[in-house]
């Protein structure tokens, strides 16, 4: 039986200081925590000096949490080409930070524009950007991993997900063909099943061996059809099948409970449910 590593993604922890994040991860028995870098106000920022970065390493060591993954934000599909160029520069700086810290994998994005609006020029620019940062990461000992993340429209009571270039099958096939193999993927099944008609297993098989690790979360469907973030198991899904699919490609599962106001309770419920499913998977 292979060992399954359960950690936490950075996003839900975005309103906690780093010591608070690490303390929560330790109390919940998690082995790893994505370090947020320049993706929310509490994150380590791109202008962090050596003293601050050394303190980050010491804090992870003090709490006994592995500093092996980090997450940042970007969008390579915007209409403005200068914005994509700026994001390349940003991610290179983030990679430098990861290299200094000894972070092995950095979560990035392709972009959040509806895939039908990503014309030939934008798509080509996105591919060039993904290749540029992936190769830069490889040179500096940091694996870049693009999340399977669609676009999101927010409403007062929830959100609606739609296909981006990172989730639509035809676009995703092109990304796989046209990017360097050093670009890996963060596989997020909930982001996929939140998009009407998206096949989670088909996408997992498509990305396959290029999956670095997985984000595990859930969305709950509201009466009006919109979605809100939930704990794993809050919505009736075939979680055993989903987890079996994910474990074909990675043994690292990062819980991503997205609601900061009850992050401890939601992450705890998610972990308990996930552990129950893992027991069923290994029966």
XYZ file of C-alpha atoms in Angstrom:
283
model
C 0.000 0.000 0.000
C 1.496 3.343 -0.976
C 1.575 6.189 1.507
C -0.954 8.956 0.854
C 0.158 12.449 1.821
C -2.655 14.763 2.964
C -1.928 18.471 3.121
C -3.768 21.750 2.604
C -3.993 24.224 -0.258
C -3.251 27.867 0.462
C -6.443 29.573 -0.692
C -8.745 28.763 2.213
C -6.093 29.905 4.703
C -5.843 33.357 3.104
C -7.127 35.301 6.123
C -4.698 33.704 8.615
C -1.139 34.726 9.348
C 1.472 32.144 8.395
C 2.020 30.998 12.027
C -1.766 30.586 12.376
C -1.884 28.593 9.143
C 0.913 26.304 10.245
C -0.548 25.836 13.716
C -3.891 24.837 12.196
C -2.225 22.433 9.768
C -0.335 20.794 12.617
C -3.410 20.490 14.853
C -5.320 18.843 12.016
C -2.530 16.353 11.369
C -1.676 17.622 7.882
C 1.818 16.990 6.555
C 2.092 19.832 4.041
C 0.770 23.334 3.411
C 1.011 25.292 0.179
C 2.823 28.545 0.825
C 0.871 31.415 -0.688
C 3.132 33.776 -2.616
C 1.720 37.030 -4.044
C -1.799 35.630 -4.433
C -3.528 37.253 -1.428
C -2.700 40.132 0.955
C -1.380 37.866 3.748
C 0.927 35.935 1.423
C 4.663 36.271 1.144
C 5.074 39.031 -1.431
C 7.486 39.251 -4.340
C 9.586 41.910 -2.584
C 10.265 39.659 0.428
C 13.863 39.966 1.626
C 16.204 37.177 2.698
C 15.493 37.744 6.382
C 11.762 37.231 5.897
C 12.292 34.143 3.755
C 14.617 32.637 6.337
C 11.886 33.231 8.922
C 9.372 31.414 6.703
C 11.666 28.373 6.568
C 12.122 28.439 10.344
C 8.369 28.619 10.940
C 7.658 25.617 8.721
C 10.411 23.670 10.489
C 9.170 24.688 13.944
C 5.655 23.417 13.217
C 6.879 20.264 11.487
C 5.066 21.044 8.227
C 6.642 20.273 4.869
C 7.485 23.314 2.731
C 7.332 21.496 -0.592
C 4.548 23.313 -2.475
C 3.614 26.940 -3.099
C 0.824 28.718 -4.964
C 0.686 32.019 -6.782
C -1.746 33.825 -9.084
C -1.537 34.869 -12.740
C -3.523 35.056 -15.968
C -1.856 34.459 -19.329
C -5.118 34.724 -21.314
C -5.921 38.406 -20.866
C -6.449 40.514 -23.973
C -3.644 42.864 -22.960
C -0.357 41.243 -23.961
C 1.549 43.484 -21.563
C -0.356 41.916 -18.664
C 0.854 38.451 -19.671
C 4.424 39.730 -19.917
C 4.129 41.253 -16.443
C 2.854 37.936 -15.082
C 5.824 36.097 -16.607
C 8.114 38.459 -14.726
C 6.130 37.975 -11.552
C 6.248 34.189 -11.757
C 9.980 34.205 -12.411
C 10.400 36.184 -9.197
C 8.138 33.726 -7.367
C 10.226 30.841 -8.736
C 13.351 32.541 -7.381
C 11.668 32.681 -3.967
C 10.655 29.025 -4.207
C 14.192 28.043 -5.175
C 15.593 29.867 -2.148
C 13.060 28.195 0.153
C 13.556 24.717 -1.293
C 9.954 24.528 -2.569
C 9.660 21.720 -5.116
C 6.377 22.583 -6.887
C 4.719 25.919 -7.667
C 1.018 26.041 -8.584
C 0.266 28.513 -11.380
C -2.679 29.168 -13.712
C -3.178 29.366 -17.461
C -5.919 31.987 -17.167
C -9.606 32.516 -16.552
C -10.909 33.918 -19.830
C -13.783 31.911 -21.396
C -12.043 29.529 -23.784
C -14.002 30.728 -26.832
C -12.532 34.218 -26.319
C -8.971 32.887 -26.258
C -8.245 33.528 -29.924
C -5.176 32.398 -31.852
C -3.059 35.307 -30.639
C -4.018 34.893 -26.991
C -3.602 31.124 -27.098
C -0.145 31.391 -28.622
C 0.832 33.988 -26.027
C -0.444 31.725 -23.254
C 1.559 28.749 -24.565
C 4.723 30.848 -24.833
C 4.223 32.111 -21.289
C 3.631 28.620 -19.867
C 6.751 27.333 -21.603
C 8.836 30.280 -20.472
C 8.001 29.892 -16.786
C 8.158 26.081 -16.900
C 11.658 26.144 -18.377
C 12.762 28.875 -15.985
C 11.456 26.763 -13.118
C 13.311 23.710 -14.384
C 16.552 25.706 -14.522
C 16.033 26.732 -10.895
C 14.912 23.380 -9.514
C 11.227 24.289 -9.201
C 8.446 22.378 -10.962
C 5.638 24.593 -12.248
C 2.188 22.990 -12.142
C -0.820 24.492 -13.921
C -4.135 24.018 -12.131
C -7.157 22.636 -13.978
C -9.232 25.709 -13.216
C -12.096 27.148 -15.242
C -13.421 30.670 -15.162
C -15.800 31.802 -12.425
C -18.705 34.250 -12.452
C -19.675 35.435 -8.964
C -23.250 36.072 -7.833
C -24.569 37.216 -4.430
C -25.449 33.651 -3.435
C -22.669 31.687 -5.124
C -20.727 31.152 -8.334
C -21.004 29.617 -11.798
C -17.999 27.927 -13.435
C -17.313 27.909 -17.168
C -14.638 26.399 -19.387
C -11.301 28.157 -19.697
C -8.376 27.054 -21.854
C -7.214 25.026 -18.860
C -10.332 22.831 -18.765
C -11.920 22.590 -22.234
C -10.785 19.281 -23.719
C -9.624 20.589 -27.088
C -7.631 23.422 -25.519
C -6.190 21.139 -22.874
C -5.002 18.687 -25.524
C -3.224 21.522 -27.291
C -1.602 22.676 -24.059
C -0.332 19.146 -23.462
C 1.044 18.932 -27.007
C 2.557 22.378 -27.196
C 4.119 22.798 -23.767
C 7.369 21.464 -22.419
C 7.028 18.263 -20.397
C 8.515 20.123 -17.452
C 5.125 21.854 -17.089
C 3.054 19.706 -14.756
C -0.533 19.997 -13.520
C -2.439 20.428 -10.282
C -5.500 18.276 -10.865
C -8.657 19.652 -9.244
C -11.684 17.411 -9.829
C -14.135 19.822 -8.160
C -13.175 22.611 -10.558
C -14.031 20.226 -13.376
C -17.324 18.768 -12.189
C -18.449 22.333 -11.380
C -18.487 22.954 -15.153
C -21.591 21.519 -16.816
C -20.788 18.483 -18.945
C -17.118 18.248 -17.963
C -15.840 14.673 -17.558
C -13.507 14.414 -14.535
C -12.159 10.949 -15.327
C -11.579 11.765 -18.987
C -9.568 14.835 -18.000
C -7.556 12.859 -15.458
C -6.648 10.275 -18.083
C -5.776 13.033 -20.526
C -3.378 14.810 -18.158
C -2.233 11.541 -16.584
C 1.442 11.287 -15.749
C 1.886 15.066 -15.810
C -0.193 15.460 -12.640
C 2.025 16.757 -9.832
C -0.591 16.649 -7.066
C -4.303 17.180 -6.529
C -6.538 19.744 -4.863
C -9.467 18.042 -3.150
C -12.569 20.068 -2.310
C -16.293 20.186 -2.968
C -18.993 22.534 -4.205
C -22.597 22.458 -3.032
C -25.371 23.194 -5.538
C -27.849 25.794 -4.325
C -31.597 25.756 -5.187
C -31.071 28.449 -7.824
C -28.354 26.441 -9.529
C -25.346 28.393 -8.330
C -22.531 26.744 -6.390
C -20.916 27.520 -3.064
C -17.717 25.995 -1.648
C -18.195 23.134 0.783
C -16.343 20.466 2.691
C -15.541 17.196 0.973
C -18.658 15.054 1.189
C -21.150 17.915 1.564
C -22.523 17.119 -1.891
C -23.498 13.590 -2.930
C -20.793 12.408 -5.305
C -19.033 9.146 -5.994
C -15.999 10.206 -3.981
C -14.560 6.713 -3.911
C -14.403 6.694 -7.697
C -13.000 10.244 -7.819
C -10.244 9.447 -5.316
C -9.415 6.167 -7.041
C -9.021 8.115 -10.286
C -6.750 10.719 -8.674
C -4.597 8.112 -6.919
C -3.737 6.503 -10.239
C -1.500 9.514 -10.863
C -0.502 11.083 -7.550
C -0.227 10.234 -3.858
C -0.412 13.871 -2.679
C -3.882 15.209 -1.861
C -4.188 18.830 -0.759
C -7.487 19.692 0.922
C -8.843 23.011 -0.317
C -11.737 24.145 1.834
C -12.315 27.609 0.390
C -14.408 29.402 3.027
C -12.071 31.339 5.370
C -14.707 32.116 8.012
C -14.857 28.484 9.208
C -11.636 27.167 7.733
C -10.750 24.975 10.710
C -14.106 23.221 10.956
C -14.402 22.810 7.189
C -10.890 21.473 6.748
C -11.354 19.080 9.669
C -14.590 17.685 8.211
C -12.930 17.388 4.824
C -9.992 15.474 6.246
C -12.220 13.123 8.227
C -14.356 12.368 5.178
C -11.310 11.951 2.948
C -9.745 9.492 5.384
C -12.971 7.489 5.407
C -12.947 7.310 1.611
C -9.279 6.319 1.565
C -10.059 3.367 3.841
C -12.746 2.245 1.367
C -10.376 2.677 -1.588
C -7.802 0.405 -0.006
C -10.221 -2.340 1.072
